[in-house]
Amino acid sequence: MSKIKILSENLTNKIAAGEVVQRPASIIKEIVENSIDAGADEIIVVIRNGGKTLCEVVDNGEGMNRDDLLLAFERYATSKIATVDDLQSIRTLGFRGEALASIAAVAVVNAISTLRGAAEGHELRIEGGIFRDIKPASPKPGTTISVRNLFYNIPARRKFLKSAEVEFRHIVDIMQKFALIRHDLRFIFIHNDKEIFNLSPGSLAERIANLFAPEYGQSLLPVEADDHNLKVTGYIGNLNLVRARRGEQFLFVNRRFVSDRLMNHAVTSGYGSLLARSEFPFYCLNLELPPPQIDVNVHPTKMEVKFREQEQVYQFLKKATEDSLKSVTDVIPDLATFAPRHYYSATPPPKGTQIHFPTSTPPSLELLKFDTLGKSDVAPKAENPSSPIAAGDSAKWQERARRFVEQGEEIVSDDFRPSVAVYQVHNKYLISQVKSGLVIIDQHVAHERILFEEALASMRGENWKAQQLLFPVIVELTVTDYSALLEILPFLEKLGFRIREFGKQTVAVEAVPAGLRWGNENAIIREILDHYQEFGTKDTSIQDKVAAAYACKAAIKSGDSLTPEEMQNLVDHLFATRNPYFCPHGRPIIVNLSLKELDKRFERT
């Protein structure tokens, strides 16, 4: 008996579905691509439970007759290519004819379509790849495809789906990409009967502002370059739009979103020294080149392409970015968002001043110091922007010093002697003597470890004290950030944040953790969200992720000058933590230089 068998069509469809249909977002991507190829100018996407229960796409495209509707769900049935030569000149988003067959193999599918101009439509039903019924339906322009109960017949695959919120954010990511590259179309997106966005046709700049936040529209730099067969158009962001995660970078090739690390690097490298390490700029660019110059048939989901002249394309994108960044005055960020003073208290307005709620904190070149009664004085302006307050001026750091000592008991390690002096090196490292030699401590990650453990203790016990803001800070968020905020909001409240809904994808921050430097709430919230989403795939609890995000953004920074008292308190509290040797992300906090090593370096025997 032969060992080799020909697999059944039902099984091969399920195998193909494993490549094409990875999660609900994959379904939305494939069906919306078909809607765009069908000439639709309005596309409505409706999902439930993050797409796990329902994914529905309604378009007003050219539609299909009865025979085409039946053929559309057969494998390798397509209207977009006919010969091998057609693969060299693909201008549509879909072309292989795998998607609908793969989706129908792992879900319950209803498809209703009316050919443009026809007097009758048809409705098709398929369950788990098995044809059930096709019948006449009332005529309605375009096609509606509903996909229910994804992976209902493959329970093992269904278990790999994430929570509804996570799957929802993946769909948001897909919808943003379609909405950006096809800003000439209307997109309506509904989740659990709530309208997420309703986007009218308009310019790309208008679409970016509507999708993300109004301030995005004010921080865009146009990109337009043409070199023989290469052309790029779109926008890059100035430094106001730099984020701590690689989430707002959109590169399209012939209006198809692609994931290409080399070409993404080309755009980022165009910023040169304007970007610091682990900073990612915003960009939305469409690269146009003749179809024979690229191969779009190298990935099952068509998310990757291969360039025939890769180096030429790389240099072209890099130069186009550099040219758009030549005007330095357009590139520099607002002081409110990125100046070092942003991390310190802002001057409160005089009594009687009318307050408007901005989307970002207004620039302030003055610093506050607070006494225990809440009175404030204006501090002198800093002469050195990288170190806003002189090392000896401890009064300016009263609030920050209080954070080191106001919570928890002191439990000093046996190996550390508090009476020994602690020294600061380059406003970055602390050095002190221990029995075995010297220890060198990274001040930022040391404080990060302290805040991390305090935050965890707060989330598992009593809430941290909250300090009420005099005026609420209004924060406008993208759909993805707003969804992530809802996911971690209970844990932020445990830390002392008080946040309430203030309109669509907008929140009002009314209180922050006691001791947190006020005046930068907008940035802190955004940075916590960036950090949480960047490290959200790590195998740790949600409490750990939120605590790590908060600690990283609330800790003192490299470059901050500390007084002797602050250094001593920082070291004391570090050695009182459960793990003083590594930060929440695994970076070392302490480097030990033993006497033996010192003797060896000085050639002492």
XYZ file of C-alpha atoms in Angstrom:
605
model
C 0.000 0.000 0.000
C 1.379 3.385 -0.973
C 2.525 5.655 1.863
C 1.996 8.783 -0.188
C -1.601 9.994 -0.439
C -3.291 12.861 -2.229
C -4.900 15.089 0.378
C -8.574 15.918 0.161
C -9.632 19.362 -1.011
C -11.167 20.077 2.396
C -7.854 19.351 4.138
C -5.746 21.295 1.642
C -8.028 24.306 2.126
C -7.518 24.132 5.892
C -3.750 23.926 5.395
C -3.854 26.920 3.039
C -5.934 28.776 5.617
C -3.065 28.398 8.064
C -0.918 30.527 5.764
C -3.474 33.120 4.711
C -5.820 33.339 7.733
C -3.809 33.850 10.882
C -6.319 35.941 12.835
C -9.453 38.076 12.260
C -7.300 40.917 10.905
C -6.217 38.583 8.065
C -9.861 38.160 7.036
C -10.482 41.905 7.012
C -7.323 42.492 4.975
C -8.204 39.980 2.267
C -11.849 40.982 1.876
C -11.187 44.742 1.910
C -8.523 44.226 -0.774
C -11.170 42.541 -2.928
C -13.572 45.432 -2.285
C -10.978 47.963 -3.419
C -10.151 45.898 -6.507
C -13.886 45.774 -7.264
C -13.958 49.566 -7.575
C -15.824 50.360 -4.364
C -15.733 53.970 -3.153
C -17.379 53.185 0.209
C -16.357 50.276 2.435
C -18.025 49.450 5.749
C -16.303 47.060 8.162
C -18.283 45.644 11.093
C -16.719 43.358 13.711
C -17.736 41.836 17.023
C -15.619 40.514 19.852
C -12.422 41.637 18.154
C -13.480 39.842 14.969
C -13.627 36.404 16.585
C -17.435 36.332 16.468
C -18.063 38.386 13.323
C -16.091 40.018 10.519
C -18.291 41.714 7.929
C -17.277 43.846 4.955
C -19.872 45.757 2.955
C -18.881 47.506 -0.283
C -20.582 49.219 -3.217
C -18.265 47.785 -5.855
C -19.159 46.187 -9.170
C -20.531 43.003 -7.548
C -20.845 39.468 -8.991
C -23.450 37.385 -10.745
C -24.486 33.922 -9.540
C -21.767 31.981 -11.376
C -18.953 34.323 -10.318
C -20.144 34.239 -6.704
C -19.851 30.443 -6.715
C -16.448 30.480 -8.402
C -15.060 33.165 -6.075
C -14.865 30.611 -3.241
C -12.979 28.034 -5.289
C -9.209 27.828 -4.810
C -7.125 29.605 -7.436
C -10.194 31.179 -9.027
C -9.546 34.840 -9.849
C -10.493 37.525 -12.323
C -7.226 39.416 -11.910
C -4.660 37.324 -13.772
C -4.894 34.807 -16.617
C -1.328 34.121 -17.827
C 2.190 33.857 -16.416
C 3.000 37.205 -18.015
C 0.305 38.828 -15.883
C 2.416 38.107 -12.788
C 4.949 40.623 -14.094
C 2.463 43.488 -14.251
C 0.207 43.139 -11.214
C -1.610 46.332 -10.321
C -4.381 44.854 -8.149
C -4.099 44.073 -4.442
C -5.284 40.472 -4.730
C -4.547 38.077 -7.563
C -4.006 34.469 -6.434
C -7.584 33.471 -5.623
C -6.705 31.759 -2.329
C -8.210 34.073 0.256
C -11.952 33.411 0.075
C -11.507 29.642 -0.177
C -9.162 29.659 2.820
C -11.526 31.818 4.891
C -14.549 29.657 4.036
C -12.637 26.525 5.131
C -12.334 27.702 8.752
C -15.509 29.714 9.374
C -19.181 30.160 8.544
C -19.462 32.487 5.543
C -22.405 34.342 4.046
C -21.856 36.269 0.826
C -24.478 38.486 -0.812
C -23.638 40.150 -4.134
C -25.408 41.979 -6.942
C -23.751 42.593 -10.283
C -23.823 46.297 -11.078
C -26.959 47.024 -13.121
C -28.573 43.623 -12.446
C -32.155 43.324 -11.197
C -31.416 40.435 -8.834
C -28.726 39.520 -6.343
C -27.647 36.179 -4.852
C -26.771 34.906 -1.400
C -24.247 32.111 -0.821
C -23.641 30.164 2.410
C -20.595 27.997 3.158
C -19.801 26.287 6.472
C -16.292 25.004 7.141
C -15.543 24.734 3.440
C -18.764 22.844 2.678
C -21.235 24.448 0.279
C -24.678 24.797 1.870
C -26.903 26.983 -0.264
C -27.167 29.686 -2.890
C -30.415 31.541 -3.422
C -31.752 34.772 -4.946
C -31.578 37.939 -2.853
C -32.904 41.448 -3.176
C -30.646 43.634 -5.319
C -28.209 45.780 -3.407
C -25.212 47.402 -5.095
C -21.915 45.693 -4.344
C -20.973 42.752 -2.140
C -21.430 41.907 1.528
C -19.313 39.119 3.031
C -19.942 38.026 6.635
C -17.516 35.669 8.372
C -18.669 34.187 11.687
C -17.085 31.969 14.327
C -13.540 31.898 13.007
C -11.758 28.551 13.552
C -14.907 26.986 15.011
C -13.956 23.711 13.302
C -10.276 23.890 14.325
C -10.349 24.399 18.120
C -6.563 24.143 18.400
C -6.160 27.168 16.101
C -8.873 29.097 17.924
C -6.980 28.763 21.208
C -4.091 30.721 19.701
C -6.245 33.814 19.181
C -5.574 36.612 21.658
C -8.075 38.598 23.690
C -10.775 40.587 21.914
C -8.931 43.861 22.634
C -5.676 42.577 21.152
C -7.390 41.204 18.046
C -9.301 44.474 17.724
C -6.037 46.439 17.689
C -4.689 44.213 14.908
C -7.760 45.025 12.832
C -7.369 48.734 13.609
C -3.816 48.487 12.292
C -5.046 46.957 9.035
C -7.842 49.500 8.644
C -5.461 52.403 9.231
C -3.263 51.196 6.391
C -6.152 50.947 3.953
C -7.516 54.324 5.036
C -4.137 56.015 4.573
C -3.281 54.738 1.111
C -6.850 55.049 -0.183
C -7.759 58.416 1.288
C -9.963 58.920 -1.783
C -12.432 56.311 -0.425
C -14.921 56.445 2.448
C -14.226 53.985 5.258
C -16.609 53.231 8.105
C -15.406 50.986 10.931
C -17.729 49.627 13.651
C -16.798 47.430 16.620
C -19.453 45.987 18.953
C -22.022 48.465 17.558
C -19.730 51.426 18.328
C -18.470 53.547 15.452
C -14.674 53.707 15.653
C -14.261 56.031 12.696
C -16.172 57.358 9.720
C -13.718 58.802 7.219
C -14.806 60.889 4.253
C -12.652 61.126 1.125
C -10.028 63.855 1.331
C -6.339 64.639 1.132
C -3.704 62.438 2.752
C -2.868 65.132 5.325
C -6.552 65.382 6.302
C -6.797 61.601 6.549
C -3.732 61.435 8.828
C -5.163 64.112 11.125
C -8.544 62.363 11.256
C -7.035 58.942 11.921
C -4.550 59.903 14.602
C -5.009 63.346 16.165
C -5.335 66.963 14.978
C -1.766 67.827 16.025
C -0.451 65.276 13.530
C -1.688 67.469 10.713
C 0.434 70.329 12.053
C 3.636 68.276 12.276
C 3.845 66.790 8.773
C 6.592 67.428 6.231
C 5.731 66.681 2.585
C 7.876 64.219 0.654
C 7.901 64.261 -3.129
C 10.733 62.971 -5.273
C 10.994 61.591 -8.801
C 14.016 59.864 -10.311
C 13.482 58.086 -13.633
C 11.314 55.063 -12.808
C 11.142 55.804 -9.084
C 8.671 58.159 -7.467
C 7.742 58.685 -3.831
C 5.013 60.864 -2.336
C 3.559 61.284 1.118
C 4.549 62.755 4.462
C 7.067 62.272 7.211
C 6.663 63.661 10.706
C 8.854 66.199 12.441
C 10.236 65.401 15.865
C 6.889 66.103 17.509
C 5.725 62.749 16.145
C 8.681 60.646 17.265
C 7.487 57.666 19.292
C 9.134 55.047 21.466
C 7.732 52.188 19.395
C 7.697 51.238 15.747
C 3.945 51.541 15.302
C 3.287 54.562 13.090
C 5.443 53.860 10.057
C 3.602 53.153 6.824
C 5.400 52.267 3.606
C 3.388 51.431 0.504
C 4.671 50.154 -2.828
C 2.329 50.908 -5.716
C -0.404 51.534 -3.102
C 0.183 48.158 -1.448
C 1.321 48.139 2.199
C 4.544 46.200 2.602
C 6.766 45.231 5.493
C 10.378 45.731 4.454
C 12.963 46.304 7.176
C 15.609 47.545 4.752
C 13.360 50.193 3.192
C 12.073 51.224 6.616
C 15.712 51.656 7.622
C 16.276 53.810 4.541
C 13.599 56.272 5.684
C 14.763 56.261 9.304
C 18.405 56.720 8.306
C 17.353 59.826 6.394
C 16.775 61.471 9.792
C 20.456 60.946 10.634
C 21.464 62.276 14.034
C 18.053 63.898 14.599
C 16.855 60.636 16.120
C 18.203 59.117 19.299
C 18.494 55.405 19.864
C 15.131 53.601 20.140
C 13.223 56.534 18.625
C 10.948 55.984 15.667
C 9.571 58.717 13.394
C 6.139 58.882 11.807
C 5.936 58.477 8.054
C 3.375 57.572 5.418
C 4.984 57.127 2.017
C 3.925 55.586 -1.275
C 6.714 54.371 -3.530
C 5.806 53.979 -7.189
C 7.842 51.968 -9.679
C 7.066 49.820 -12.735
C 5.507 46.451 -11.749
C 8.265 44.459 -13.523
C 10.754 46.029 -11.066
C 9.171 44.254 -8.092
C 7.935 40.781 -7.228
C 4.808 40.821 -5.054
C 4.371 37.037 -5.158
C 6.926 36.161 -2.466
C 4.651 35.925 0.599
C 1.283 34.175 1.195
C -0.300 37.340 2.581
C 1.426 39.609 0.022
C 2.966 41.688 2.840
C 6.476 41.478 1.420
C 7.924 42.373 -1.962
C 11.271 41.837 -3.608
C 12.968 44.733 -5.425
C 15.019 44.100 -8.546
C 17.267 47.134 -7.819
C 17.239 47.092 -4.026
C 20.210 49.383 -3.411
C 18.910 52.001 -5.843
C 15.522 52.073 -4.097
C 17.196 52.289 -0.671
C 19.312 55.312 -1.612
C 16.348 56.972 -3.317
C 14.150 56.730 -0.214
C 16.958 57.885 2.056
C 17.710 60.959 -0.063
C 14.014 61.845 -0.391
C 13.728 61.813 3.399
C 16.892 63.878 3.856
C 15.648 66.489 1.387
C 12.375 66.874 3.271
C 14.252 67.425 6.530
C 16.503 70.230 5.263
C 14.440 72.952 6.888
C 15.603 72.586 10.490
C 12.999 75.012 11.778
C 10.260 72.671 10.542
C 11.868 69.608 12.066
C 12.543 70.694 15.652
C 9.838 69.712 18.131
C 7.741 71.956 20.326
C 9.428 72.704 23.634
C 6.298 71.459 25.360
C 6.809 67.964 24.051
C 10.503 67.281 23.877
C 12.546 69.843 25.777
C 14.293 68.459 28.879
C 12.206 70.859 30.951
C 9.214 68.850 29.851
C 10.089 66.385 32.605
C 9.825 69.016 35.320
C 7.018 71.048 36.790
C 5.444 73.816 34.747
C 4.572 77.266 36.046
C 0.900 77.453 37.119
C -1.164 80.237 35.537
C -1.933 83.413 37.532
C -5.278 83.604 39.296
C -8.114 84.657 37.042
C -6.439 83.399 33.868
C -8.856 81.708 31.472
C -7.734 78.159 30.856
C -8.071 76.326 27.526
C -7.485 72.599 27.469
C -4.757 71.969 24.866
C -3.874 68.597 23.429
C -0.317 69.027 24.642
C 1.280 70.864 27.515
C 2.209 74.487 26.623
C 5.881 75.420 26.519
C 7.375 76.479 29.804
C 10.930 77.624 30.408
C 10.456 78.017 34.150
C 10.582 75.433 36.899
C 8.669 75.151 40.159
C 9.634 74.130 43.637
C 6.995 73.155 46.151
C 7.003 73.360 49.926
C 4.923 71.107 52.139
C 2.045 73.565 52.147
C 1.742 73.548 48.345
C 3.075 77.094 47.870
C 5.237 77.661 44.859
C 8.078 79.886 43.773
C 9.478 80.415 40.333
C 12.971 79.074 39.940
C 15.619 80.679 37.744
C 15.933 79.524 34.174
C 18.391 76.726 33.544
C 21.558 77.623 31.697
C 22.330 74.096 30.586
C 19.374 72.527 28.746
C 20.632 68.989 29.317
C 20.812 69.578 33.064
C 18.000 72.016 33.900
C 18.963 72.430 37.554
C 22.395 72.953 39.037
C 23.794 70.126 41.143
C 23.961 72.137 44.351
C 20.489 73.617 44.136
C 18.675 70.913 46.091
C 15.547 72.960 46.730
C 14.476 72.504 43.114
C 14.477 68.746 43.589
C 12.385 68.599 46.741
C 9.522 66.754 45.090
C 11.775 64.214 43.440
C 13.749 63.572 46.624
C 10.523 63.040 48.513
C 9.646 60.208 46.159
C 12.746 58.334 47.277
C 11.893 58.397 50.956
C 8.147 58.719 51.442
C 7.264 55.033 50.910
C 8.595 51.812 52.400
C 11.077 50.967 55.133
C 14.798 51.142 54.713
C 16.408 47.705 54.519
C 20.049 48.160 53.620
C 22.075 45.276 52.221
C 24.671 43.818 54.548
C 27.298 44.444 51.929
C 26.503 48.155 51.561
C 27.586 50.639 54.198
C 25.336 53.743 54.168
C 27.961 55.832 55.918
C 30.263 55.534 52.915
C 30.070 58.443 50.473
C 28.353 58.039 47.122
C 29.649 59.917 44.069
C 27.978 60.764 40.777
C 29.866 60.373 37.493
C 28.770 62.339 34.411
C 25.271 62.729 35.912
C 24.696 59.116 34.907
C 26.364 56.652 37.259
C 26.792 56.405 41.030
C 29.977 54.990 42.554
C 30.425 53.786 46.110
C 32.653 51.547 48.207
C 31.619 48.067 49.378
C 33.519 45.422 51.302
C 34.730 43.670 48.183
C 35.699 46.773 46.189
C 33.575 49.275 44.253
C 30.050 49.249 42.875
C 28.928 51.309 39.885
C 25.181 51.931 39.677
C 23.156 53.175 36.701
C 20.928 55.807 38.337
C 18.060 55.536 35.831
C 17.597 51.763 35.924
C 18.164 51.771 39.703
C 15.264 54.165 40.205
C 13.305 52.180 37.632
C 13.689 49.030 39.746
C 12.547 50.889 42.882
C 9.463 52.350 41.192
C 8.686 49.015 39.520
C 8.501 47.130 42.798
C 6.567 49.944 44.476
C 4.095 49.985 41.586
C 3.582 46.226 41.779
C 3.027 46.453 45.521
C 0.496 49.226 44.950
C -1.435 47.263 42.315
C -1.588 44.196 44.564
C -2.440 46.102 47.719
C -3.724 49.545 48.517
C -3.797 52.203 45.831
C -1.042 54.772 45.688
C -2.020 58.230 46.783
C -3.228 60.439 43.968
C -2.572 64.152 43.659
C -5.404 66.092 42.058
C -4.498 68.330 39.127
C -5.687 71.908 39.324
C -6.955 71.653 35.751
C -7.589 68.351 33.928
C -5.218 67.584 31.073
C -6.972 66.562 27.863
C -5.204 63.805 25.893
C -6.285 62.857 22.369
C -5.304 59.322 21.413
C -5.295 57.170 18.326
C -7.733 54.267 18.173
C -4.938 51.812 18.986
C -3.648 53.834 21.939
C -7.170 54.368 23.265
C -7.848 50.633 23.127
C -4.589 49.899 24.969
C -5.467 52.525 27.585
C -8.810 50.850 28.282
C -6.963 47.565 28.766
C -4.566 48.925 31.388
C -6.801 51.598 32.958
C -7.629 49.602 36.143
C -3.916 49.205 36.830
C -3.169 52.885 36.158
C -5.870 53.770 38.677
C -4.114 51.554 41.216
C -0.998 53.670 40.664
C -2.868 56.892 41.386
C -3.964 58.042 37.908
C -7.526 59.302 37.628
C -8.621 59.254 33.998
C -12.116 59.674 32.548
C -13.575 59.601 29.068
C -13.756 63.014 27.394
C -15.138 62.373 23.931
C -14.186 60.026 21.135
C -10.685 58.581 21.695
C -10.099 61.443 24.141
C -9.537 61.289 27.900
C -9.157 63.793 30.718
C -6.365 63.156 33.239
C -7.637 64.519 36.559
C -5.031 63.128 38.972
C -1.581 61.529 38.848
C 0.430 59.457 41.349
C 1.653 61.451 44.334
C 5.201 62.589 43.706
C 4.986 62.380 39.912
C 6.252 65.551 38.293
C 3.154 67.304 37.066
C 3.045 69.319 33.876
C 3.928 66.434 31.538
C 0.891 64.191 31.978
C 0.203 64.121 28.234
C 3.682 62.778 27.461
C 3.747 60.360 30.407
C 0.451 58.736 29.356
C 1.609 58.401 25.747
C 4.996 57.014 26.771
C 3.425 54.471 29.120
C 1.192 53.328 26.263
C 4.149 53.141 23.874
C 6.185 51.170 26.364
C 3.308 48.832 27.211
C 2.590 48.069 23.553
C 6.267 47.713 22.633
C 6.874 45.112 25.348
C 3.311 43.789 25.433
C 4.212 40.547 23.689
C 6.607 39.472 26.410
C 5.499 36.548 28.562
C 4.757 38.545 31.688
C 1.595 39.520 33.515
C -0.267 42.672 32.580
C 0.563 44.118 36.021
C 4.263 43.652 35.335
C 3.969 45.327 31.922
C 2.120 48.353 33.273
C 4.440 48.650 36.276
C 7.499 48.440 34.019
C 6.057 51.052 31.648
C 5.282 53.442 34.491
C 8.666 52.913 36.167
C 10.603 53.487 32.958
C 8.870 56.786 32.245
C 8.668 58.127 35.803
C 12.254 57.319 36.844
C 14.989 59.932 36.927
C 16.892 60.184 33.683
C 20.472 59.743 32.647
C 21.894 63.269 32.835
C 19.934 64.335 35.925
C 22.151 65.826 38.598
C 21.562 64.436 42.104
C 22.408 65.853 45.491
C 24.343 63.696 48.007
C 21.126 63.073 49.939
C 19.315 61.929 46.822
C 22.171 59.637 45.843
C 22.220 58.098 49.306
C 18.452 57.588 49.358
C 18.511 56.077 45.881
C 21.189 53.550 46.843
C 19.484 52.710 50.151
C 16.162 52.013 48.481
C 17.774 50.075 45.652
C 19.333 47.586 48.077
C 15.958 47.319 49.830
C 14.348 45.895 46.669
C 13.935 42.194 46.043
C 16.201 42.255 42.972
C 18.626 45.197 43.027
C 20.768 43.796 40.229
C 18.506 43.953 37.169
C 15.876 46.389 35.918
C 12.396 45.118 34.876
C 13.655 44.644 31.296
C 16.710 42.620 32.293
C 19.336 45.356 32.019
C 22.046 45.281 34.712
C 21.800 47.933 37.423
C 25.066 47.303 39.255
C 28.557 46.582 38.018
C 30.933 45.296 40.687
C 34.650 46.089 40.468
C 36.444 43.887 42.979
C 39.636 44.724 44.861
C 41.265 41.797 43.119
C 40.435 43.289 39.746
C 41.710 46.710 40.829
C 44.944 45.192 42.098
C 45.349 43.364 38.812
C 44.838 46.566 36.818
C 47.495 48.362 38.880
C 49.827 45.338 38.728
C 49.784 44.828 42.466
C 50.570 41.337 43.747
